[in-house]
XYZ file of C-alpha atoms in Angstrom:
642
model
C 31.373 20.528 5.560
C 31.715 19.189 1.781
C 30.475 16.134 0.278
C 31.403 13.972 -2.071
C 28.856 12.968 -5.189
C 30.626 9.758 -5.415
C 29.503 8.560 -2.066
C 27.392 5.935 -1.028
C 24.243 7.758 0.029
C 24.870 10.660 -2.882
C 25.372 7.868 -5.582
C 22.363 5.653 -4.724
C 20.055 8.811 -4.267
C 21.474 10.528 -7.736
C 20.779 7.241 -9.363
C 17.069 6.531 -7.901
C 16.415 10.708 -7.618
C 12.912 10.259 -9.345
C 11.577 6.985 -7.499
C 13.434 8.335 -4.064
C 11.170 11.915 -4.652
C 8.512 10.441 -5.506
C 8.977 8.295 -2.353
C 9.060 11.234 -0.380
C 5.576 13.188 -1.677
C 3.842 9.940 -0.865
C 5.070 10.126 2.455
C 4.364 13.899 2.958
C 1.070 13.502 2.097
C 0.565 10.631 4.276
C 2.000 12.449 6.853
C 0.367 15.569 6.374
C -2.952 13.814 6.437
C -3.215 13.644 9.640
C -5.806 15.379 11.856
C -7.180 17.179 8.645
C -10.358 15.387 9.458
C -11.011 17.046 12.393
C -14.144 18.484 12.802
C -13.685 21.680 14.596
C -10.653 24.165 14.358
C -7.291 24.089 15.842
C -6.937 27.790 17.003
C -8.182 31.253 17.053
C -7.427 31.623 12.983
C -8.853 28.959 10.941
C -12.238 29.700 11.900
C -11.553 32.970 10.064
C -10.010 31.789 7.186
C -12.875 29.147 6.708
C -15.583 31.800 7.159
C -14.120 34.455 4.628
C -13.724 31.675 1.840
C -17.544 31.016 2.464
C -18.384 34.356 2.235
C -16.311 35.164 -0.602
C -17.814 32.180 -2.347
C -21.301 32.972 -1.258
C -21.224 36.787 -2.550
C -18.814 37.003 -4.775
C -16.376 38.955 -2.326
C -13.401 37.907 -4.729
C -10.943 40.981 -4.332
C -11.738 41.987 -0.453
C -12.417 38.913 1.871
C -14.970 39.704 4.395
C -15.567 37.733 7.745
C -19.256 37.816 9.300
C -19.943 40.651 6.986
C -17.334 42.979 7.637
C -14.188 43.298 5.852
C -11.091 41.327 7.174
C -8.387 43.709 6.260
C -5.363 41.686 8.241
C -3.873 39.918 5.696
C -3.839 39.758 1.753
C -6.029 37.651 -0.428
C -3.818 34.783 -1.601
C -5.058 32.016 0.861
C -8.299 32.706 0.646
C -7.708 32.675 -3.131
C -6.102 28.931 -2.875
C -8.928 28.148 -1.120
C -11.695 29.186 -3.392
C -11.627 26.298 -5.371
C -12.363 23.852 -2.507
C -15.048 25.943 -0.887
C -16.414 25.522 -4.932
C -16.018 21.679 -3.999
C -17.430 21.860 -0.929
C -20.508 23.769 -2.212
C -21.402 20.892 -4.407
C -22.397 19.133 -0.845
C -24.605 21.967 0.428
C -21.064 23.008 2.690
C -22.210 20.112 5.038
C -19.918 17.855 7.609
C -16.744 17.322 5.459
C -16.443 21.194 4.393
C -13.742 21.362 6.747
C -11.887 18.388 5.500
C -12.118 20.260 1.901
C -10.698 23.596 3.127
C -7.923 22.062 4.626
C -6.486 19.738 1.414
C -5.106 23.005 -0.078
C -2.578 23.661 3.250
C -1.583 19.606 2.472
C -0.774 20.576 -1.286
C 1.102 23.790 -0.030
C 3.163 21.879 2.554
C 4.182 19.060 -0.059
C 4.982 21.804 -2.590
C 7.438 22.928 0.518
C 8.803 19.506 0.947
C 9.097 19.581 -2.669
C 11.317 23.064 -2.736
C 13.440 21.975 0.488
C 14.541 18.693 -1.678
C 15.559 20.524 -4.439
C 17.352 23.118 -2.826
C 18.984 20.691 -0.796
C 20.516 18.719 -3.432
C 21.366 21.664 -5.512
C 23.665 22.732 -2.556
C 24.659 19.699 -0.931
C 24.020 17.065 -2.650
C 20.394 14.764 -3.351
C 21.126 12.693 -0.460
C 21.054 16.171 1.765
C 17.976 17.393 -0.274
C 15.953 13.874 0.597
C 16.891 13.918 4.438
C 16.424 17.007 5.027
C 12.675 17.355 2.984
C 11.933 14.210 5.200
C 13.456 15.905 8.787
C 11.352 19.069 7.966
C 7.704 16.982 7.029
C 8.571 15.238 10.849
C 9.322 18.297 12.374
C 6.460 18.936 14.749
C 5.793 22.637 13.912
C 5.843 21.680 10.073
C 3.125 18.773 10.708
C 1.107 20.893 12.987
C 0.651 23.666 10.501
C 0.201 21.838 7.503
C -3.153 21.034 8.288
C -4.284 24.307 9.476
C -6.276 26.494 7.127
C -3.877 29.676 8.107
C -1.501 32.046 5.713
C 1.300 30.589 7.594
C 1.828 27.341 5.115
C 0.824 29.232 2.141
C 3.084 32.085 2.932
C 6.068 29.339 3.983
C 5.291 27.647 0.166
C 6.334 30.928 -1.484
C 9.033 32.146 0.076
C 10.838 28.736 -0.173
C 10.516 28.375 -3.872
C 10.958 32.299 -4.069
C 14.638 30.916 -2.139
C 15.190 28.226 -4.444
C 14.951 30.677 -7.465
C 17.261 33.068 -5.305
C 19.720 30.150 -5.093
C 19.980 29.379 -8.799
C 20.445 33.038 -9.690
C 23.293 33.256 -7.123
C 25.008 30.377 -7.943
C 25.389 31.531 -11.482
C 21.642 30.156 -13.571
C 20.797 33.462 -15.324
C 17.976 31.987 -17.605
C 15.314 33.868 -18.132
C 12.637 31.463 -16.949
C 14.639 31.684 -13.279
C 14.079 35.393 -13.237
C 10.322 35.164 -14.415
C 9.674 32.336 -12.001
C 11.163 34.082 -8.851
C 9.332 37.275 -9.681
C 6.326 35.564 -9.898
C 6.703 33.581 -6.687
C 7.895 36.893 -5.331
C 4.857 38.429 -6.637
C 2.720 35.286 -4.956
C 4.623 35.959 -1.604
C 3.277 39.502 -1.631
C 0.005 38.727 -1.764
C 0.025 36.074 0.936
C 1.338 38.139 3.689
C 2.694 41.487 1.949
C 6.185 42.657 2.551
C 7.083 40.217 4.286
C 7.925 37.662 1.282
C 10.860 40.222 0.463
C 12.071 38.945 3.262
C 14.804 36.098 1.411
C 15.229 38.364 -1.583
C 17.002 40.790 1.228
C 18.719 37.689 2.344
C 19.954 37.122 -0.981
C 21.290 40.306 -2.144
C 23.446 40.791 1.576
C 24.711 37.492 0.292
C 25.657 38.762 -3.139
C 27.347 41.890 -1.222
C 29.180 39.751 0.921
C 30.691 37.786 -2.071
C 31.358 40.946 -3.720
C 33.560 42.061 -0.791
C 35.866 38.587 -0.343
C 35.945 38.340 -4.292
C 37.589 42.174 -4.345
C 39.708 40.905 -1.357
C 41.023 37.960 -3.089
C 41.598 39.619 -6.199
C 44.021 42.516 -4.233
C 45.827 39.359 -2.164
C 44.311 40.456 0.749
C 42.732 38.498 3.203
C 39.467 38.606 4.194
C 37.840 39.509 7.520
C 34.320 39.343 8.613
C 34.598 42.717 9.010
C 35.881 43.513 5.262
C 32.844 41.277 4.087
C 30.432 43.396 5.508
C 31.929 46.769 4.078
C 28.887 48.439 3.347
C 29.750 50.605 0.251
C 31.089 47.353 -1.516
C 27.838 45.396 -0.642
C 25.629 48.841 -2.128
C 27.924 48.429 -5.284
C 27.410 44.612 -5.681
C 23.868 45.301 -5.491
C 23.834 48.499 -8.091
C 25.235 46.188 -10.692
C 22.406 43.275 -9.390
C 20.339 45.998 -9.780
C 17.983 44.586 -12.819
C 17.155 41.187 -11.274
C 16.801 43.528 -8.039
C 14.037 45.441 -9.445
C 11.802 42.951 -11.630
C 11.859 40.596 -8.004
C 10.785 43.682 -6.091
C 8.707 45.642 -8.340
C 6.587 42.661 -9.582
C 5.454 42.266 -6.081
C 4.899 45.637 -5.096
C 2.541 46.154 -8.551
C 0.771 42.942 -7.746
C -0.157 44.387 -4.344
C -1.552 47.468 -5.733
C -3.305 46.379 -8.340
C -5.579 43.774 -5.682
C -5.255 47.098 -3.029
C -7.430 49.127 -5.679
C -9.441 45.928 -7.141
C -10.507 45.190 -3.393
C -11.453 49.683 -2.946
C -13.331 49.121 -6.559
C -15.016 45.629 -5.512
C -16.342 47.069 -1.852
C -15.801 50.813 -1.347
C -13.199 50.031 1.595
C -9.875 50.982 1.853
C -7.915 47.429 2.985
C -4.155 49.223 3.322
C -5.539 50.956 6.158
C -6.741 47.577 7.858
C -3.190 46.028 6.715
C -0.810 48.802 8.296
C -2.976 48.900 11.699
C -2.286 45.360 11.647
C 1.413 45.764 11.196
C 1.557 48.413 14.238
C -0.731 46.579 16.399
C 2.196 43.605 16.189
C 5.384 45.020 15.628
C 7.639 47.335 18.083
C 7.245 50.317 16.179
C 7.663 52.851 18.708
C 11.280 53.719 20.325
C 10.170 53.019 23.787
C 8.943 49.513 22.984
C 12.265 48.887 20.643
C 14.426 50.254 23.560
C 12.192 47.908 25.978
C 12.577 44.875 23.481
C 16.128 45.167 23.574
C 16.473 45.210 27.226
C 14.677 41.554 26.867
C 15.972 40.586 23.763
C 15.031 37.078 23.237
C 16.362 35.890 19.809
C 14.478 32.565 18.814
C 17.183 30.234 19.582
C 15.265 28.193 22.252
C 12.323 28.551 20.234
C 14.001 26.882 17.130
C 15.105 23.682 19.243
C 11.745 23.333 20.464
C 9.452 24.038 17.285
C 11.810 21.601 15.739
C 11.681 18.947 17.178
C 13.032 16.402 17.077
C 15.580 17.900 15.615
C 16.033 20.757 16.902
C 18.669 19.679 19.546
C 21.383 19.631 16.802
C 20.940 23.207 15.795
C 24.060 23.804 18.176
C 26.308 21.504 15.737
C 24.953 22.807 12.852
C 25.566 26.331 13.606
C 29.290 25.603 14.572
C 29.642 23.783 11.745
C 28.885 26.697 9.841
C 31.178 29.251 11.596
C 34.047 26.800 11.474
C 33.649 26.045 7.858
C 33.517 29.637 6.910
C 36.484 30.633 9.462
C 38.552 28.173 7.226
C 37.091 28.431 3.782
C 34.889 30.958 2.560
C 32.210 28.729 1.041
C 29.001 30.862 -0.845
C 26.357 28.039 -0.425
C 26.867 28.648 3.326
C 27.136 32.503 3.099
C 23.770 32.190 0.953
C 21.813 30.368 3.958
C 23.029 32.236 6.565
C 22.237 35.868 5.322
C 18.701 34.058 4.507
C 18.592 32.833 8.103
C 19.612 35.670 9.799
C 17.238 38.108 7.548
C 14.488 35.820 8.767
C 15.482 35.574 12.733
C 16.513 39.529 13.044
C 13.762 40.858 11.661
C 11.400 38.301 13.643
C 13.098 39.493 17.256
C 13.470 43.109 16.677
C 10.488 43.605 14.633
C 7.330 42.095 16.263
C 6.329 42.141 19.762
C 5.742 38.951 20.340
C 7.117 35.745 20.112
C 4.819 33.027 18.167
C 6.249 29.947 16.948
C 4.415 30.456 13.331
C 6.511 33.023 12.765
C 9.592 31.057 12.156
C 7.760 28.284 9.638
C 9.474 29.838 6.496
C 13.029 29.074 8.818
C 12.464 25.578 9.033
C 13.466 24.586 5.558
C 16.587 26.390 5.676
C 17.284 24.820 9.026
C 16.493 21.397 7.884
C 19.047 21.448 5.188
C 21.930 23.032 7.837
C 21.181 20.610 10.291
C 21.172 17.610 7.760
C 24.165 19.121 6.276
C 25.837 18.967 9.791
C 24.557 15.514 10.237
C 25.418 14.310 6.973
C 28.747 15.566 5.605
C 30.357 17.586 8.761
C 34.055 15.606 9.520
C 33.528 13.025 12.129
C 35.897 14.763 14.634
C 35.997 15.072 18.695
C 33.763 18.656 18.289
C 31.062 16.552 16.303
C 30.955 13.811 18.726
C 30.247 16.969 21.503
C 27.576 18.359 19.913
C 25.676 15.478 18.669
C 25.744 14.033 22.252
C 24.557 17.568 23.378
C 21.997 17.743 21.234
C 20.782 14.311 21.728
C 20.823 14.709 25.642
C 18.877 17.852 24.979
C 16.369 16.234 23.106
C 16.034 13.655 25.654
C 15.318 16.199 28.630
C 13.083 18.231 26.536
C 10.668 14.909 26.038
C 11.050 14.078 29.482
C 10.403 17.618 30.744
C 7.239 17.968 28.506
C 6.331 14.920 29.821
C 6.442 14.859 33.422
C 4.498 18.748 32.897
C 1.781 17.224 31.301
C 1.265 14.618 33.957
C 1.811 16.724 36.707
C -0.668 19.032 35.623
C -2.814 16.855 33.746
C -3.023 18.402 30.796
C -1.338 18.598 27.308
C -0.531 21.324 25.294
C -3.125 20.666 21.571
C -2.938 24.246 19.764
C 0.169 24.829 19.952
C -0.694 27.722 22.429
C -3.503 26.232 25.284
C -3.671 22.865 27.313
C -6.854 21.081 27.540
C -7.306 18.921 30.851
C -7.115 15.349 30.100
C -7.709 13.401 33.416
C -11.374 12.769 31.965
C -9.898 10.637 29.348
C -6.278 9.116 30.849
C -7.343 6.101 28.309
C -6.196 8.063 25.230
C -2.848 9.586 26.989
C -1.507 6.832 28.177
C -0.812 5.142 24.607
C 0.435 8.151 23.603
C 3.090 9.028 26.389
C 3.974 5.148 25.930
C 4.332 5.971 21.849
C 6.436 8.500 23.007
C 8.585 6.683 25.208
C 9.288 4.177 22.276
C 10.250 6.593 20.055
C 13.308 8.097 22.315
C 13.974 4.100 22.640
C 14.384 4.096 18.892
C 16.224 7.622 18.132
C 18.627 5.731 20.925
C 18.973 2.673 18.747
C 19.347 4.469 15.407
C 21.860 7.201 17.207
C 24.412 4.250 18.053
C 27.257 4.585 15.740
C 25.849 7.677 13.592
C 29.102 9.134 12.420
C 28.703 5.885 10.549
C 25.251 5.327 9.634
C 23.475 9.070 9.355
C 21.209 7.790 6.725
C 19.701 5.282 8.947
C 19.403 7.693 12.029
C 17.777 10.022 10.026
C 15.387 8.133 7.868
C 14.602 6.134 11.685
C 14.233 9.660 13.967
C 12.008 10.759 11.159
C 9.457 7.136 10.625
C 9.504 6.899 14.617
C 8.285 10.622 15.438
C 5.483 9.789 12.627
C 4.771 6.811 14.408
C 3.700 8.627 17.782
C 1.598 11.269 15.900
C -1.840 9.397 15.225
C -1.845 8.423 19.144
C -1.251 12.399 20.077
C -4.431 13.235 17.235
C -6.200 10.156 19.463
C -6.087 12.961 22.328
C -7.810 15.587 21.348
C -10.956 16.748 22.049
C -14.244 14.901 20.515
C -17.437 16.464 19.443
C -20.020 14.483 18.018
C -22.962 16.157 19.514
C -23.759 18.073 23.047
C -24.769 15.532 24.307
C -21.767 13.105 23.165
C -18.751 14.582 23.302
C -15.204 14.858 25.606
C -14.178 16.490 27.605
C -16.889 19.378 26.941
C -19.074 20.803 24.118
C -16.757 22.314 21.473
C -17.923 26.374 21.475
C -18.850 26.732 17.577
C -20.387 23.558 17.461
C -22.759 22.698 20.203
C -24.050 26.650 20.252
C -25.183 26.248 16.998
C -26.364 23.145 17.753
C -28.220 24.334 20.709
C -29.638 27.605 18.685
C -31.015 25.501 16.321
C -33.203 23.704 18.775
C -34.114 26.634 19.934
C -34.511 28.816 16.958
C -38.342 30.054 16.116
C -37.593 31.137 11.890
C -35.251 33.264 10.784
C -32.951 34.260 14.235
C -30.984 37.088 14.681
C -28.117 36.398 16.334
C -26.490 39.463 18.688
C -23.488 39.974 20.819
C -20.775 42.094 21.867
C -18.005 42.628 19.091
C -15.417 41.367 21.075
C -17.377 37.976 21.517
C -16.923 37.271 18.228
C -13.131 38.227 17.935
C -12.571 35.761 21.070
C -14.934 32.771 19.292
C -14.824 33.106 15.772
C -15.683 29.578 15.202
C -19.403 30.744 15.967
C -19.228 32.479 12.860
C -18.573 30.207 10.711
C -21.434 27.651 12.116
C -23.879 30.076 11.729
C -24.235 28.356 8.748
C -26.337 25.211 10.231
C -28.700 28.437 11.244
C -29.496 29.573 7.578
C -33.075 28.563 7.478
C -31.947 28.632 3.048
C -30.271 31.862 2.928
C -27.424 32.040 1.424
C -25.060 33.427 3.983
C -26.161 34.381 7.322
C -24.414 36.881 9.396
C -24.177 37.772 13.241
C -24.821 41.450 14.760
C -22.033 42.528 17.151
C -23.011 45.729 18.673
C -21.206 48.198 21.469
C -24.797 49.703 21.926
C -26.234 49.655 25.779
C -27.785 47.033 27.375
C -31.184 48.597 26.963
C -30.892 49.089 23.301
C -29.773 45.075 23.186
C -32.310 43.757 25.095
C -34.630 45.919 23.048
C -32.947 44.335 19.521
C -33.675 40.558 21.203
C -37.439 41.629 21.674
C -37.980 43.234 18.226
C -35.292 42.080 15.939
C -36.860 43.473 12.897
C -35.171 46.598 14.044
C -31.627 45.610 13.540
C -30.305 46.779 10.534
C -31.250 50.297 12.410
C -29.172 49.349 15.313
C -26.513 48.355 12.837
C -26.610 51.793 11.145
C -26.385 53.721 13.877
C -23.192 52.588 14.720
C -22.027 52.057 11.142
C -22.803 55.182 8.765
C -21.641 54.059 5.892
C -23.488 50.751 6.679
C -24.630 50.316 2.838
C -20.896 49.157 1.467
C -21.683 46.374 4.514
C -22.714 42.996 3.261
C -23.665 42.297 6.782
C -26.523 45.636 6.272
C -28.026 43.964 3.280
C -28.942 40.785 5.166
C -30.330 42.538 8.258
C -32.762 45.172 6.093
C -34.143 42.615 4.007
C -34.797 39.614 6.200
C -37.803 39.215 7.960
C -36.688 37.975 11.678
C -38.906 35.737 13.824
C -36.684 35.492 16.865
C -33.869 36.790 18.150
C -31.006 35.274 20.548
C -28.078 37.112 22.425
C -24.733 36.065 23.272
C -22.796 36.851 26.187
C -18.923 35.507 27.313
C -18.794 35.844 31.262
C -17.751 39.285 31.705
C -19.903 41.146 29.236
C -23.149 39.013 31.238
C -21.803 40.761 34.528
C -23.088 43.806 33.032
C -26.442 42.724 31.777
C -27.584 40.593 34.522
C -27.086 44.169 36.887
C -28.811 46.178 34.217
C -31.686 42.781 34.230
C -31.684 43.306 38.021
C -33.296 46.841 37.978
C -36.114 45.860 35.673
C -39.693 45.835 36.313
C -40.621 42.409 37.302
C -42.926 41.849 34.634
C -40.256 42.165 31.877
C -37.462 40.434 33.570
C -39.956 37.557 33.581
C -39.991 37.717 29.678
C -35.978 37.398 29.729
C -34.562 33.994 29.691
C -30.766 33.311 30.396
C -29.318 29.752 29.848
C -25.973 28.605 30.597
C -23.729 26.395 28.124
C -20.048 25.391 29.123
C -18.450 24.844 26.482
C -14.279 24.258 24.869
C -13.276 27.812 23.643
C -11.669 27.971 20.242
C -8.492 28.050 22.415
C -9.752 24.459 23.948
C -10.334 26.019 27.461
C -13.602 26.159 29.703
C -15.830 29.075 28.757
C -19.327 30.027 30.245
C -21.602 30.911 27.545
C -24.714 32.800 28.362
C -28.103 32.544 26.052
C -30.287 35.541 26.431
C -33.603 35.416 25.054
C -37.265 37.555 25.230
C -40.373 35.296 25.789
C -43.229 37.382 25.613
C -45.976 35.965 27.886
C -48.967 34.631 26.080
């Protein structure tokens, strides 16, 4: 697959290259700007990245981001860093209704900035017209648009790594300036400290790619020819990378220093240790045992449906794309391909083997990479009988993936919002209809634009791409609404109408208790503690494991809590969360109980003396999860009679 810069499409977009980019951010933002309004949060993460940036803003928590007090040790600081400056912008408002429209602008910028990176590297290996069309097939991409509006690592981490690949690119294709190495080791370094080793992730990529070279060079050079299995000789690919070894090290090194330095800034700034938090995490998601490997393998389930699904809707021409690659490297050895592959690959291995689970976040860093193969394939493969196959594969596959989504959300009545959960949506057909008719029209128009493509694949590119845009605002249209308890669809969203309720409730300052895991299941309650604050600054939650006696004792005098705290927490004085139950004065207290943890309070209630079990009040709220699906909340309060 080779193009030609003399081409139609390659001339017009070399000639316009500033106006066309420009073109393109517009759009991305545009695009991206959808659903960033909302006001509640897409999944089980965003309430916790939206809650540490208020804490850290609130106490000063700048080296070790804390979540309801306690230290959130799963990730590293770098989001919560690129977030700072809007929760400064949304402080200037009191943190009131738009906060969540602030915290989320940052995740727009990042996503542009990836648009940005796939354009560039794009055009530097196949051309600008490649670059544009495939920076416009990743922004309508449906996992791209999802999570560029979601206040998550995922985006930020997906920003670095692709400009970390675009420096990668340069070096390997022969740009040895200096400001090439600086830059990659500083996005290196900024990869780090979004989600740790995982940005080396490309540089690995990169240097197998380098070794590979290395071995067809030497094979050349000797007359010989060259076999996959010569290009993979391992002692060739450890030499190429022992004279690579300088650029090897300042990439590497930078990033591992970085990550120390904020590991002992974060021990200095709170007394706790966050590498311990950070490799629990890592062996809490990743097959790290030989029993779960040797179990993994026997289900090995590489991605590969996965990428034509969290692609969409382009994700059907994957197939082409990848035997456009193994033909054109069967024929020709060609390094811009080698380069993406071992990048790819890197990526897709260590994602299958490596982590328990399947999640489609996990492959967001792939997707620029795959745009710019795909568009490639589209693009500049030869219009032969093979390419005709595929493309009529892929298209057929696209067209029975929207049908089969379809037909599963009307037979069972609900659609899939979170990427992970369906919310029932017979209650409001009104909204889904215009969107499964949206729908419809766009597979009417990917038709139209897919007649004669070998001749036209600007148009059916730059068509696919406005049409799946098109449909988006009428999927946003079915979501879940919350304007109040009382006024809302299908149900009360959790975080929202508790707090709402608490406050109508609340006698003074409230002390808020439940079960630890509670909180880990609803986050989002959390972070709306903040309507509760009565003028404190930051007002935390008390999840305790004690027994139901000691609970309903903390709920009838609440002054007592930061003992019930300490007694489960020894070193409780490195705890913000310790501060702000010794020194407040509670009026009132409140407990929170999901369905099963109230199954063993209401038998413990049951055994009282009637005279207290008068004084306990229990009041049911249903309510939308975090996860968008139907949970019983139970309000447990003492009312001492008068």
């Amino acid at each position: 697959m080779n193009y030609d810069s003399m081409n139609g499409p390659d001339f017009f977009c070399q000639k316009n290259w500033k106006i066309l980019l420009g073109l393109l951010l517009v759009f991305s933002f545009a695009v991206s700007f959808y659903g960033i309004s909302l006001n509640y949060f897409y999944d089980i993460d965003e309430p916790k990245y939206a809650r540490a940036v208020y804490e850290m803003f609130a106490h000063g928590h700048f080296f070790s981001p804390m979540f309801d007090g306690m230290p959130r040790m799963e990730k590293p600081p770098l989001t919560y860093w690129v977030m700072y400056p809007f929760a400064w912008l949304a402080s200037i408002k009191g943190f009131g209704s738009d906060t969540l429209f602030i915290l989320r602008l940052p995740t727009i910028l990042c996503s542009m900035l990836v648009v940005l990176a796939t354009a560039l590297t794009g055009k530097k290996m196949f051309g600008p017209a490649t670059g544009l069309l495939a920076a416009l097939m990743l922004q309508s991409s449906v996992l791209f648009k999802f999570m560029s509006v979601m206040m998550k690592v995922d985006i930020v981490f997906a920003c670095c790594v692709t400009w970390a690949t675009y420096c990668y690119l340069l070096r390997y294709l022969g740009d040895k300036r200096k400001i090439i190495s600086i830059s990659g080791a500083i996005i290196t370094t900024l990869g780090v400290l979004a989600k740790g080793p995982f940005a080396f992730l490309p540089l690995i990529g990169y240097a197998l790619a380098e070794g590979i070279r290395s071995n067809v060079r030497a094979k050349h050079e000797a007359d010989q020819p060259a076999t996959f299995v010569s290009s993979m000789n391992v002692s060739g690919i450890i030499a190429a990378e022992w004279k690579n070894r300088n650029i090897l090290l300042l990439w590497s090194v930078t990033g591992c220093i970085a990550f120390a330095l904020w590991l002992y800034a974060a021990w200095l700034n709170s007394g706790f240790d966050y590498s311990q938090g950070l490799v629990g995490q890592f062996f809490l998601n990743t097959s790290t045992s030989s029993s779960k490997l040797v179990e993994k393998l026997g289900r090995l389930d590489p991605y590969f449906d996965t990428l034509t699904v969290i692609f969409f809707p382009w994700g059907g021409y994957v197939f082409g794309a990848v035997y456009g690659i193994w033909k054109s490297l069967k024929e020709k050895f060609d390094e811009k391909y080698v380069f993406m592959t071992c990048v790819f690959l890197v990526y897709l291995l260590t994602f299958t083997f490596l982590f328990k689970l399947k999640s489609n976040r996990y492959m967001l860093p792939v997707l620029p990479i795959l745009s710019i193969i795909v568009c490639d394939w589209l693009v500049n493969a030869k219009r032969d009988k093979s390419y005709s196959t595929f493309f009529e594969m892929g298209f057929i596959w696209l067209c029975s993936m929207g049908a089969m989504l379809s037909y599963r959300s009307f037979k069972a009545m609900k659609v899939s919002v979170n990427l992970a959960d369906g919310v029932p949506v017979h209650q409001y057909m009104d909204t889904m209809i215009p969107f499964f008719i949206a729908f419809a029209c766009f597979f009417a128009v990917l038709l139209v634009v897919s007649i004669k493509q070998s001749e036209r694949p600007v148009l059916h590119i730059v068509g696919g791409a406005l049409a799946i845009v098109a449909v988006m605002p009428f999927y946003y249209r079915t979501l879940p609404t919350y304007v109040s308890i009382n006024k809302n669809k299908p149900l009360p969203i959790m975080g929202q109408a508790l707090t709402d309720g608490l406050k109508e409730i609340a006698i003074g300052n409230t002390l808020v208790l439940h079960r630890p895991f509670f909180i880990k299941a609803f986050p989002d309650v959390v972070y709306y503690l903040k309507k509760l604050d009565k003028g404190h600054s930051c007002m935390y939650s008390l999840g305790s494991s004690a027994s139901p006696l000691e609970m309903l004792q903390a709920i009838a005098t609440p002054k007592n809590a930061a003992d019930l705290f300490k007694k489960e927490h020894p070193d409780a004085e490195k705890y913000p969360a310790y501060k702000y139950f010794k020194e407040t004065k509670f009026d009132s207290a409140i407990l929170l109980l999901g369905g099963h943890d109230y199954i063993e309070f209401s038998r413990f209630i049951e055994k009282l003396p009637p005279q207290i079990k008068d004084m306990i009040v229990v009041e049911d709220l249903n309510t939308l999860s975090v996860k968008w699906v139907t949970e019983p909340i139970k309000i447990v309060r003492f009312i001492p009679k008068q």
